Tab-separated table of C-alpha atoms and ligand atoms in Angstrom:
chain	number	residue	atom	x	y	z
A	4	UNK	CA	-3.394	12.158	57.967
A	5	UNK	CA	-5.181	10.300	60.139
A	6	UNK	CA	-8.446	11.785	62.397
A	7	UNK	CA	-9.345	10.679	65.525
A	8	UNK	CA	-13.080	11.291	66.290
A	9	UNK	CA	-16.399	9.131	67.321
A	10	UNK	CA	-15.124	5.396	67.447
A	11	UNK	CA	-13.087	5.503	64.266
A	12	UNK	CA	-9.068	6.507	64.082
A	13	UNK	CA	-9.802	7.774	60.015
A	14	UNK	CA	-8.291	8.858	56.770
A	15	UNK	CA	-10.144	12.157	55.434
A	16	UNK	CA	-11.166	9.891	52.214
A	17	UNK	CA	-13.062	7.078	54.298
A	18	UNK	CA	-16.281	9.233	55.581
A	19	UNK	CA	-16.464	10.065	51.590
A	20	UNK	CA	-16.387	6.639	50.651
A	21	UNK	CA	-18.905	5.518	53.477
A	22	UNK	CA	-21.480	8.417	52.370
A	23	UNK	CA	-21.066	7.407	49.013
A	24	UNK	CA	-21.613	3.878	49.376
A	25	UNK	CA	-24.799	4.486	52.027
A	26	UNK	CA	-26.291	6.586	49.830
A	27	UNK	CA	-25.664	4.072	46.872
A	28	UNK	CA	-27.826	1.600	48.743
A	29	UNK	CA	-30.347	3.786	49.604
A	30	UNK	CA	-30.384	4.632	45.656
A	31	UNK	CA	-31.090	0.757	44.707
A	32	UNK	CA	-33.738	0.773	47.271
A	33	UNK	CA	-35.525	3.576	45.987
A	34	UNK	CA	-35.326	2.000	41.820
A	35	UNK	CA	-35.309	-1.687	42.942
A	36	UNK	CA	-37.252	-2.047	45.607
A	37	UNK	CA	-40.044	1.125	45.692
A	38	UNK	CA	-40.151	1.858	41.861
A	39	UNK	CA	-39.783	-1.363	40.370
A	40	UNK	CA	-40.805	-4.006	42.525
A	41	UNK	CA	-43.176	-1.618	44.700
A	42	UNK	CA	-44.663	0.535	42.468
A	43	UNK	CA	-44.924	-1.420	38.903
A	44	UNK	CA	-44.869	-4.873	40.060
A	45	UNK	CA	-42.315	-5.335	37.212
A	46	UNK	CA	-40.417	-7.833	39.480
A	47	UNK	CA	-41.052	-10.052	42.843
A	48	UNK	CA	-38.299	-9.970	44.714
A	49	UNK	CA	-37.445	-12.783	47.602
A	50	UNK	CA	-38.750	-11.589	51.028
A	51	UNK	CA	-35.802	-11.140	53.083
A	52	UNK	CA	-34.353	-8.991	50.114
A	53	UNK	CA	-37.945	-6.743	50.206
A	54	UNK	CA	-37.531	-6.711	53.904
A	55	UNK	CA	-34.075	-5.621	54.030
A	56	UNK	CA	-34.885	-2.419	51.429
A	57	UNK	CA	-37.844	-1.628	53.800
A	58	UNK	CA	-35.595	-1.580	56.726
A	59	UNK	CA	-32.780	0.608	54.903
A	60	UNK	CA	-35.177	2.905	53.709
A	61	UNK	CA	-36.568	3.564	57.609
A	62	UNK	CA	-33.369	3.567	58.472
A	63	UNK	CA	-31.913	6.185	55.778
A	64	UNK	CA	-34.505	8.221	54.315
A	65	UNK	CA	-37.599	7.710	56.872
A	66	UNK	CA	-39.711	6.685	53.366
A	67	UNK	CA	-42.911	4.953	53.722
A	68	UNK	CA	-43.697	2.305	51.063
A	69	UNK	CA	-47.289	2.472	50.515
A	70	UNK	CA	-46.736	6.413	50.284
A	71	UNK	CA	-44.351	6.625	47.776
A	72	UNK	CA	-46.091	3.650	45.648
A	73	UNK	CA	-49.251	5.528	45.320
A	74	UNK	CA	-47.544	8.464	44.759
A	75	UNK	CA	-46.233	7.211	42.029
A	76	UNK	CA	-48.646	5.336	40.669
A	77	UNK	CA	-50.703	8.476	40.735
A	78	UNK	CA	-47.795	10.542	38.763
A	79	UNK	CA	-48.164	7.499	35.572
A	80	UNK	CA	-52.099	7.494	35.987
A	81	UNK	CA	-52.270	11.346	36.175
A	82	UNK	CA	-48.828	12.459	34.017
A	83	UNK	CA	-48.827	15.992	33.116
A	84	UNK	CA	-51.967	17.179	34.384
A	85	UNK	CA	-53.066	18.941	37.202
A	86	UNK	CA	-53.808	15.298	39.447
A	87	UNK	CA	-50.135	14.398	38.420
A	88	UNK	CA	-48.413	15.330	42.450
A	89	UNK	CA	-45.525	16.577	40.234
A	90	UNK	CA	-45.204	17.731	36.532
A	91	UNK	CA	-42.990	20.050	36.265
A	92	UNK	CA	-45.006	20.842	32.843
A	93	UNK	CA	-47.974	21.809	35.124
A	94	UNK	CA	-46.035	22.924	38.207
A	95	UNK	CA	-42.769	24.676	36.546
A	96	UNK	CA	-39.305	23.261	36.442
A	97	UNK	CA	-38.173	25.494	39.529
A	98	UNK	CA	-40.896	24.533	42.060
A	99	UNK	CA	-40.259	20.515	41.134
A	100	UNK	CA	-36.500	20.759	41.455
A	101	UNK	CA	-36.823	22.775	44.890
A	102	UNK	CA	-39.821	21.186	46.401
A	103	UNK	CA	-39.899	17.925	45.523
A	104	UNK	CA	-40.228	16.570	49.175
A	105	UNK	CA	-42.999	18.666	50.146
A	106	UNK	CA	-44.712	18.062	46.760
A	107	UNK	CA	-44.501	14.500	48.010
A	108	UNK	CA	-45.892	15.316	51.238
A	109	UNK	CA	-49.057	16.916	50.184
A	110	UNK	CA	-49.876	14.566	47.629
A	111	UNK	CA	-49.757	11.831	50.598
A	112	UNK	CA	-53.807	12.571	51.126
A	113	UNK	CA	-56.082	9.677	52.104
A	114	UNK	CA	-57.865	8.831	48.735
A	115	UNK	CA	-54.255	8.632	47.027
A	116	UNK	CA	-53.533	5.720	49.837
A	117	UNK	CA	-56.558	4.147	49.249
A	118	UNK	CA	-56.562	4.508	45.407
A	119	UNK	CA	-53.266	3.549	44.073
A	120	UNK	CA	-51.695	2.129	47.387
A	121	UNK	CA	-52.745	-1.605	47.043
A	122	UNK	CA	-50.507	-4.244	47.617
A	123	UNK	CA	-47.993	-2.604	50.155
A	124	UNK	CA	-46.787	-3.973	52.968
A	125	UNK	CA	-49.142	-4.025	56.207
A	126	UNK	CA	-47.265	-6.164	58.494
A	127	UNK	CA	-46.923	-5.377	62.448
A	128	UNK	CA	-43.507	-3.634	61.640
A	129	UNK	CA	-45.229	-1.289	58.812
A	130	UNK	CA	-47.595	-0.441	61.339
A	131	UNK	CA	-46.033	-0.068	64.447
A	132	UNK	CA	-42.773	1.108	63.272
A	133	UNK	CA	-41.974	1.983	59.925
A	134	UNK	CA	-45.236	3.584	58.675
A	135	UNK	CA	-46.042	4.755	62.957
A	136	UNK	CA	-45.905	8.087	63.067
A	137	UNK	CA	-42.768	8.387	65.425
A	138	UNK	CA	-41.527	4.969	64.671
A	139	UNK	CA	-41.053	6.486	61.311
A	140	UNK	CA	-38.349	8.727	62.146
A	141	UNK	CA	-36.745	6.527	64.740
A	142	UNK	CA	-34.951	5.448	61.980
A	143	UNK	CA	-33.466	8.197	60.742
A	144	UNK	CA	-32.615	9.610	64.603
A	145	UNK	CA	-30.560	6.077	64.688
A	146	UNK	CA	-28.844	6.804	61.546
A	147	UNK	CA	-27.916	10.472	62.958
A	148	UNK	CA	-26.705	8.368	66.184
A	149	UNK	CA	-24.689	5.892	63.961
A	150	UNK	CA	-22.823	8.185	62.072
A	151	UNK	CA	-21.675	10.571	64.662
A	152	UNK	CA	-20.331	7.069	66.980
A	153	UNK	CA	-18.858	6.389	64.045
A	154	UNK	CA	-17.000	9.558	62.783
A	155	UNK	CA	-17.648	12.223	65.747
A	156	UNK	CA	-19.017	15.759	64.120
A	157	UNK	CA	-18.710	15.118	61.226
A	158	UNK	CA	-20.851	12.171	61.153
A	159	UNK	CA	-23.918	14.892	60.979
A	160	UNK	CA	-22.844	15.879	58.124
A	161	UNK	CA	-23.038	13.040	56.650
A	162	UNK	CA	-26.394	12.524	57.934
A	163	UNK	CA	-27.424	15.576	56.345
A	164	UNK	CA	-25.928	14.585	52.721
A	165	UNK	CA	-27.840	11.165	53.445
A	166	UNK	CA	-31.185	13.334	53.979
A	167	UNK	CA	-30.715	15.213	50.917
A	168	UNK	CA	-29.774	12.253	48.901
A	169	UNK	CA	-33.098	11.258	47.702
A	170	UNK	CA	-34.914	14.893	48.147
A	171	UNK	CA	-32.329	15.875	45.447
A	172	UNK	CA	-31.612	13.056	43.043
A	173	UNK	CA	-34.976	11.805	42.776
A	174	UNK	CA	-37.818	13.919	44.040
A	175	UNK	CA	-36.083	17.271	42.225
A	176	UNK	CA	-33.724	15.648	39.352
A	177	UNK	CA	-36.159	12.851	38.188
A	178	UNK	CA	-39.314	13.951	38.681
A	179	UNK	CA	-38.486	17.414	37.597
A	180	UNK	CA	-35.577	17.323	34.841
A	181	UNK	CA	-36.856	14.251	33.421
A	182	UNK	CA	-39.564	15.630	32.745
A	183	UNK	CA	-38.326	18.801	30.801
A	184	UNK	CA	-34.611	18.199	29.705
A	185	UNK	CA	-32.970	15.414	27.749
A	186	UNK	CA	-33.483	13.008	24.915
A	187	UNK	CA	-36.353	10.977	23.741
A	188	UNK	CA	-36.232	7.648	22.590
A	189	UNK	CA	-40.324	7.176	21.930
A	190	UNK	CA	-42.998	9.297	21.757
A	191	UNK	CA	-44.726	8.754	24.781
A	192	UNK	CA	-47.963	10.412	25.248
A	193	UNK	CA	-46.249	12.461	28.185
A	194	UNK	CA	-42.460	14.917	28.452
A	195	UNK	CA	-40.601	11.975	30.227
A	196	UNK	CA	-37.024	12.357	28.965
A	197	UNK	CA	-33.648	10.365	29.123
A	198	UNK	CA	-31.358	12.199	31.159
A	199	UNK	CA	-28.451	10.486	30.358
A	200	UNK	CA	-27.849	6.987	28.483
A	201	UNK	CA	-26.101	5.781	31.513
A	202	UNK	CA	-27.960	5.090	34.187
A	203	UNK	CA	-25.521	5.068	37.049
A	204	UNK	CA	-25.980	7.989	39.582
A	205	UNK	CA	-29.605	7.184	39.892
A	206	UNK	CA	-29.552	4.190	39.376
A	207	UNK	CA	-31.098	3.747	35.989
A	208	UNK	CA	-34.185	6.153	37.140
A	209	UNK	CA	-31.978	9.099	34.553
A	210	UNK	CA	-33.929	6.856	31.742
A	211	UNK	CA	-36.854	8.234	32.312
A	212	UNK	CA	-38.434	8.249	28.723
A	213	UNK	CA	-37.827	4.731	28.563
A	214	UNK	CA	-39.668	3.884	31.628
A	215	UNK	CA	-42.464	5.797	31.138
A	216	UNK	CA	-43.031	3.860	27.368
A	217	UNK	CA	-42.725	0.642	29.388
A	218	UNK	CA	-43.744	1.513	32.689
A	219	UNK	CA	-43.842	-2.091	33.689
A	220	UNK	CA	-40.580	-3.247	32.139
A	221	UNK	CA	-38.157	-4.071	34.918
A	222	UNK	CA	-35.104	-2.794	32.716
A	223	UNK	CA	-35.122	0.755	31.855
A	224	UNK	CA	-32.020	1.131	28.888
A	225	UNK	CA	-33.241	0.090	25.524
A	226	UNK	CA	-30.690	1.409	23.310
A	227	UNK	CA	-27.196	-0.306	22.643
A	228	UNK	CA	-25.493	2.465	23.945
A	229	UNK	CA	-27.689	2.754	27.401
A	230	UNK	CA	-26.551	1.559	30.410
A	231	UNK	CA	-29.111	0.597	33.368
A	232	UNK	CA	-27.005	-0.057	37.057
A	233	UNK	CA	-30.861	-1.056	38.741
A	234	UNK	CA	-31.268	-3.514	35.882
A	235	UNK	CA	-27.596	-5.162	36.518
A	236	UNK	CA	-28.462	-5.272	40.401
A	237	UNK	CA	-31.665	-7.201	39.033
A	238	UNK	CA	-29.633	-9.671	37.594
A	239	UNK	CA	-27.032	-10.312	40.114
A	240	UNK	CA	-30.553	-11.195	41.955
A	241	UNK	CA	-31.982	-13.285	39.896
A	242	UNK	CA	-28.973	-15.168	39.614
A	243	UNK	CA	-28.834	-15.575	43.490
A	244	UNK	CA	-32.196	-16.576	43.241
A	245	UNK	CA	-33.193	-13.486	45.089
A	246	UNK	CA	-35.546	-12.075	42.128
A	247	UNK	CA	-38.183	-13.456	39.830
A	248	UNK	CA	-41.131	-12.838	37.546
A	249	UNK	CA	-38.750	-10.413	36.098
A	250	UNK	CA	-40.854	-8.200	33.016
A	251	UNK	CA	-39.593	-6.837	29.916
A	252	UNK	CA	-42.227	-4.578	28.385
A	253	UNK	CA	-43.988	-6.006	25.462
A	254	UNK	CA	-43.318	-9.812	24.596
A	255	UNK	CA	-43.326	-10.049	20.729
A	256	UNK	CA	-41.644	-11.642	18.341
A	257	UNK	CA	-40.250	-11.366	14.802
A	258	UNK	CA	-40.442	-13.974	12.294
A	259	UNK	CA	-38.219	-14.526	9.307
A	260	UNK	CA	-40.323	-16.157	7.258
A	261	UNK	CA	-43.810	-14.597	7.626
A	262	UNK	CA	-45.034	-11.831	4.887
A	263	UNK	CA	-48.386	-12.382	5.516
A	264	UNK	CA	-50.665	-9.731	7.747
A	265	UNK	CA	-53.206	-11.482	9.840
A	266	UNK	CA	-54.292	-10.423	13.541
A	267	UNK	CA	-50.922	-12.266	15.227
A	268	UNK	CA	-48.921	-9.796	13.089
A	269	UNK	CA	-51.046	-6.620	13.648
A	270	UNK	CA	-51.494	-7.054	16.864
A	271	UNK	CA	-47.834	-7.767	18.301
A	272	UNK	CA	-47.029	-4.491	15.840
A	273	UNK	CA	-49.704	-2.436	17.980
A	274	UNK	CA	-48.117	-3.779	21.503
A	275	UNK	CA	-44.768	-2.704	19.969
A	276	UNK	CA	-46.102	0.583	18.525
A	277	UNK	CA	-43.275	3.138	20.460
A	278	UNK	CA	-40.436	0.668	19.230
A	279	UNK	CA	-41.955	0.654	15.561
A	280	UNK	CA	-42.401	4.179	15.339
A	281	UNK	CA	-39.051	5.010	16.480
A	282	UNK	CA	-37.597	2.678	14.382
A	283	UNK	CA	-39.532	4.275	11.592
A	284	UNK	CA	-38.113	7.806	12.513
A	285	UNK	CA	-34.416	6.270	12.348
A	286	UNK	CA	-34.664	3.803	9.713
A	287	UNK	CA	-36.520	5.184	7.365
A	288	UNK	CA	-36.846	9.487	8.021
A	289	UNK	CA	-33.191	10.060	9.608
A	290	UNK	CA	-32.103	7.964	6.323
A	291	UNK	CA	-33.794	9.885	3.722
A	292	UNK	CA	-32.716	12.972	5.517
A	293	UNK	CA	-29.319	11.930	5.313
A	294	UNK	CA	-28.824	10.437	1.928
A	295	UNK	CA	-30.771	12.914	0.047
A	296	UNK	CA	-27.907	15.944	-0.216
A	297	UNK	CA	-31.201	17.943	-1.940
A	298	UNK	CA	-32.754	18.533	1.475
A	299	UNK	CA	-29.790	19.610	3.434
A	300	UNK	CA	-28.897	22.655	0.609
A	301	UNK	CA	-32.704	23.964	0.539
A	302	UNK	CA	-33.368	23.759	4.220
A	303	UNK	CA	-30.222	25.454	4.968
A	304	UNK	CA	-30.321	27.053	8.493
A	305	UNK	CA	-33.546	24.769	9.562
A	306	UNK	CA	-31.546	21.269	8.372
A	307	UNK	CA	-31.044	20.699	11.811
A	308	UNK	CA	-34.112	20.785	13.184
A	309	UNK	CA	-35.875	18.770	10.601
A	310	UNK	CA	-35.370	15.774	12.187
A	311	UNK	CA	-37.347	16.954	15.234
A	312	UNK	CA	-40.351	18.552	13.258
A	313	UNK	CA	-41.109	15.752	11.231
A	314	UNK	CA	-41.244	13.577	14.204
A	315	UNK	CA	-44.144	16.169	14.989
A	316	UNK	CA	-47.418	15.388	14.335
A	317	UNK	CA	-48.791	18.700	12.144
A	318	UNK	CA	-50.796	20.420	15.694
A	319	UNK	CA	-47.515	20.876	17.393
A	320	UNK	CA	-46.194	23.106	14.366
A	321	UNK	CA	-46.960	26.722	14.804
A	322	UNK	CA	-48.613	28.741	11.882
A	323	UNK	CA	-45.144	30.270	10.325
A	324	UNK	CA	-43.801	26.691	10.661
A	325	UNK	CA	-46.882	25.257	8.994
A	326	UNK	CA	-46.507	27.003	5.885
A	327	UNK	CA	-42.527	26.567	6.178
A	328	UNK	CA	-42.857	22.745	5.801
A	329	UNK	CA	-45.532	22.951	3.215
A	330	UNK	CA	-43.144	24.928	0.867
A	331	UNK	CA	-40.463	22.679	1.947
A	332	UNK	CA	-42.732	19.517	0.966
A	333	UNK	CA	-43.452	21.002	-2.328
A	334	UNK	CA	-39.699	20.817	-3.506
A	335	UNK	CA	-39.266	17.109	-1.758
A	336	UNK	CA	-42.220	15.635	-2.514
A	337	UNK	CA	-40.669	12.220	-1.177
A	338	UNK	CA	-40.096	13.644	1.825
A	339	UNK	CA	-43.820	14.319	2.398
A	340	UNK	CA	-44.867	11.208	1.387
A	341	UNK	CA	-42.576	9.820	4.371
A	342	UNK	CA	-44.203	12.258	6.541
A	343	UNK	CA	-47.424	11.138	5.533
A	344	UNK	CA	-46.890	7.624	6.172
A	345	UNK	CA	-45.130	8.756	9.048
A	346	UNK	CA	-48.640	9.908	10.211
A	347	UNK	CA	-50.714	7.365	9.119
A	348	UNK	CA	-48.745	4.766	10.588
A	349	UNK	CA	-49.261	6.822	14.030
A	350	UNK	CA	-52.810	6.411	13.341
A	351	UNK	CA	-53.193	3.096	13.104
A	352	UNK	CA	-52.223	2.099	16.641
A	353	UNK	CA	-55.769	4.732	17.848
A	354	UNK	CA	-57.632	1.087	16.201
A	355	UNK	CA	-56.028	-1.160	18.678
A	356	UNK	CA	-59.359	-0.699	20.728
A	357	UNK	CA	-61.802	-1.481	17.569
A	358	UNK	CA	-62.429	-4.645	16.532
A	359	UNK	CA	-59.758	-6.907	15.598
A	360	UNK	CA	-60.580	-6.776	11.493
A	361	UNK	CA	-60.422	-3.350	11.239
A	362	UNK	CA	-56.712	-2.960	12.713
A	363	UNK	CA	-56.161	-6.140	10.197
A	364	UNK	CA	-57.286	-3.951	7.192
A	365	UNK	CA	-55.943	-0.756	8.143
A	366	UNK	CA	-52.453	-2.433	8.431
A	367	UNK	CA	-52.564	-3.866	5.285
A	368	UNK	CA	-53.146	-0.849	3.689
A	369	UNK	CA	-50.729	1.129	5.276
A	370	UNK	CA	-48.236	-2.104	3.957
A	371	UNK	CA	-49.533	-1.658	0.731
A	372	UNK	CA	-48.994	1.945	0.599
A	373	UNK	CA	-45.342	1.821	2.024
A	374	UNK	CA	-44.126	-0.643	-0.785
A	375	UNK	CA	-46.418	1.367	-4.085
A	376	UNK	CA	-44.248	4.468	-2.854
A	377	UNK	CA	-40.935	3.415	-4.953
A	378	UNK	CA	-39.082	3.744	-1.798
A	379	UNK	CA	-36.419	0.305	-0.802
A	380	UNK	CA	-36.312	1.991	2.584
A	381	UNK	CA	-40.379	1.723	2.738
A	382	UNK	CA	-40.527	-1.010	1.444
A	383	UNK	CA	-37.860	-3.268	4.197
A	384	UNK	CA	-39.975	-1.358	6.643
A	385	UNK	CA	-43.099	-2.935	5.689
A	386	UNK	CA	-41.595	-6.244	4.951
A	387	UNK	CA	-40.078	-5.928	8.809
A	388	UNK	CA	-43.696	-5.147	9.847
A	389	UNK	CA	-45.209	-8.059	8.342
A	390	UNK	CA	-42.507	-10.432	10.089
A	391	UNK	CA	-44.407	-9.357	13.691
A	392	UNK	CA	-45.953	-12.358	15.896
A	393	UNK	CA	-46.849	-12.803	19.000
A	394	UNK	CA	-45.581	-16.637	18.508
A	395	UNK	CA	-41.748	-16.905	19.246
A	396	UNK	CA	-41.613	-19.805	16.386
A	397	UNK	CA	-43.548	-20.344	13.297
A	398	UNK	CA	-46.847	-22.084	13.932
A	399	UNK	CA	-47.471	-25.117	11.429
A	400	UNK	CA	-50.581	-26.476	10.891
B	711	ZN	ZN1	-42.073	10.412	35.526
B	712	ZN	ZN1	-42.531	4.688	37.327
């Protein structure tokens, strides 16, 4: 069936496509451009390409870069406390999902600006137009006038969905469920969460416990199985030369042939302390929990959870799960010894700051530790560890 109605003779389907693909735009704007370009400097991108997200975002969403930027900058600075403009830890789930927006609006104050808003555009068209106060929403009263042209009523709408777009996928669903619901890759110090492993409807932003372990990394999957759309735009710009300076979170290295600890090794371990001790909870805890058929008949109903307790620290246990795991530990004595290391290994990175030696000593006792326990799975652990550089080959002398 075909409509006639605003300039267009359409099929029912094509509106749908056209809202889908608009609001697929304004998506890579908002990750590319304003998150990870804008906000974390994790990538330049070429001019004309910055200029044309600016204008889309004016155009589609009424956005204001330096807004947004130290909005968010404030959220990574603050996260989880009362100065973060929107933890849903501190706020509650309901009032980050529904208010979002106006979460975003009041957290817009002057200091914010001035604080975290460096670096943002300040050009004549930021100022006059698409920062002015009614230049600002010029853009989206063209966008209105665009769509119904195009498509007649119903082009408003499709204005509407476009207005809700962003209100709902990232103000309410990312800053709100991400930070409450989902799985965790690394223990970062706040509740980011992975929403899904792929990244697609949001544009990679549904990785969310990723990002906020490598806030400056310009990718956001980690995991084999995680799948980042932003970070495949990213590429198809670099390879248009259209994006450069692209960062990856920590730059370390592993070498084959090192065993020895010295401050290269300890301190490429401590800049890739997340990744260690999440490979730690799957290579050496998940294992043990899985191999040893003991554990699984004595914890019974609790089996399950295990895995999530002892990647714990002890404070986060309540007191009737406190004396639970102490029983349990009694019977599986290797399993506490994991634990412990588990621990002490978590300790280690608190050094970082301290003087150089000390992180050097602390690490090879923890090493030394690991392979005394009997353990093979310890013991590859530590021999991994030791293989840590911050030299991508060998240095001879
Ligand atoms: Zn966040
Ligand atoms: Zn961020």
């Amino acid at each position: 069936m075909t409509l006639a109605s605003g300039l267009l003779q359409w099929h029912w389907w094509q509106p749908l496509l056209y809202t889908l693909i608009l609001t697929h735009f304004t998506i890579v704007s908002v990750t590319v451009y304003l998150h990870r370009h804008s906000a974390h400097r994790a990538l330049d991108l070429h001019p004309a390409v910055a200029h044309l997200f600016r204008f889309w975002l004016w155009l589609t969403t009424s956005i204001k870069t330096k807004e947004w930027t130290a909005i968010h900058r404030r959220h990574h600075a603050k996260c989880e406390t009362v100065a973060d403009p929107h933890s849903p830890q501190v706020l509650g789930l309901r009032k980050v999902l529904l208010e979002g927006s106006e979460l975003y609006k009041e957290a817009a104050d002057a200091d914010t600006l001035k604080r975290f808003g460096n670096g943002t555009p300040d050009d004549w068209l930021e100022r006059n137009l698409y920062s002015h106060r009614f230049g600002n929403f010029s853009g989206i009263a063209l966008m209105a006038l665009i769509n119904i042209a195009l498509f007649g009523p119903i082009g408003i709408t499709i204005w509407a969905i476009q207005m809700l777009w962003i209100p709902f996928w990232a103000a309410g669903i990312i800053n709100g469920l991400a930070h409450y619901w989902g799985y965790r890759n690394f223990e970062s110090p706040d509740a980011a969460r992975n929403i899904s492993p792929l990244g697609i409807i949001i544009g990679g932003e549904e990785l969310h416990n990723n990002h906020h372990t490598y806030p400056n990394s310009a990718k956001l999957s980690s995991r084999w199985y995680e799948f980042d759309l932003g970070w495949a735009y990213i590429q198809l710009f670099k390879a248009l030369g259209l994006a450069s300076n692209i960062r990856r979170g920590p730059v370390v290295y592993r070498q084959a042939d090192k065993c020895l600890i010295d401050a290269d090794t300890a301190l490429a371990a401590a800049n890739d302390r997340f990744r260690i001790m999440a490979q730690f909870k799957r290579q050496v805890l998940s294992v043990h929990l899985r191999q040893d058929h003991r554990i699984r008949a004595s914890a019974g109903r609790h089996y399950r959870r295990l895995n999530q307790w002892l990647t714990q620290g002890q404070e986060q246990w309540d007191e009737a799960r406190q004396e639970w795991m102490q029983e349990f530990f009694s019977k599986h004595p290797e399993l506490h010894t994991l634990y412990h290391l588990k621990e002490e290994l978590d300790q280690l990175w608190t050094l970082r700051t301290r003087s150089k030696d000390e992180l050097v000593e602390a690490f090879k006792a923890w090493c030394d530790k690991a392979e005394n326990a009997g353990m093979q799975t310890l013991a590859d652990f530590s021999a991994m560890l030791k293989q840590y550089s911050l030299q991508p080959v060998p240095v001879r002398s």
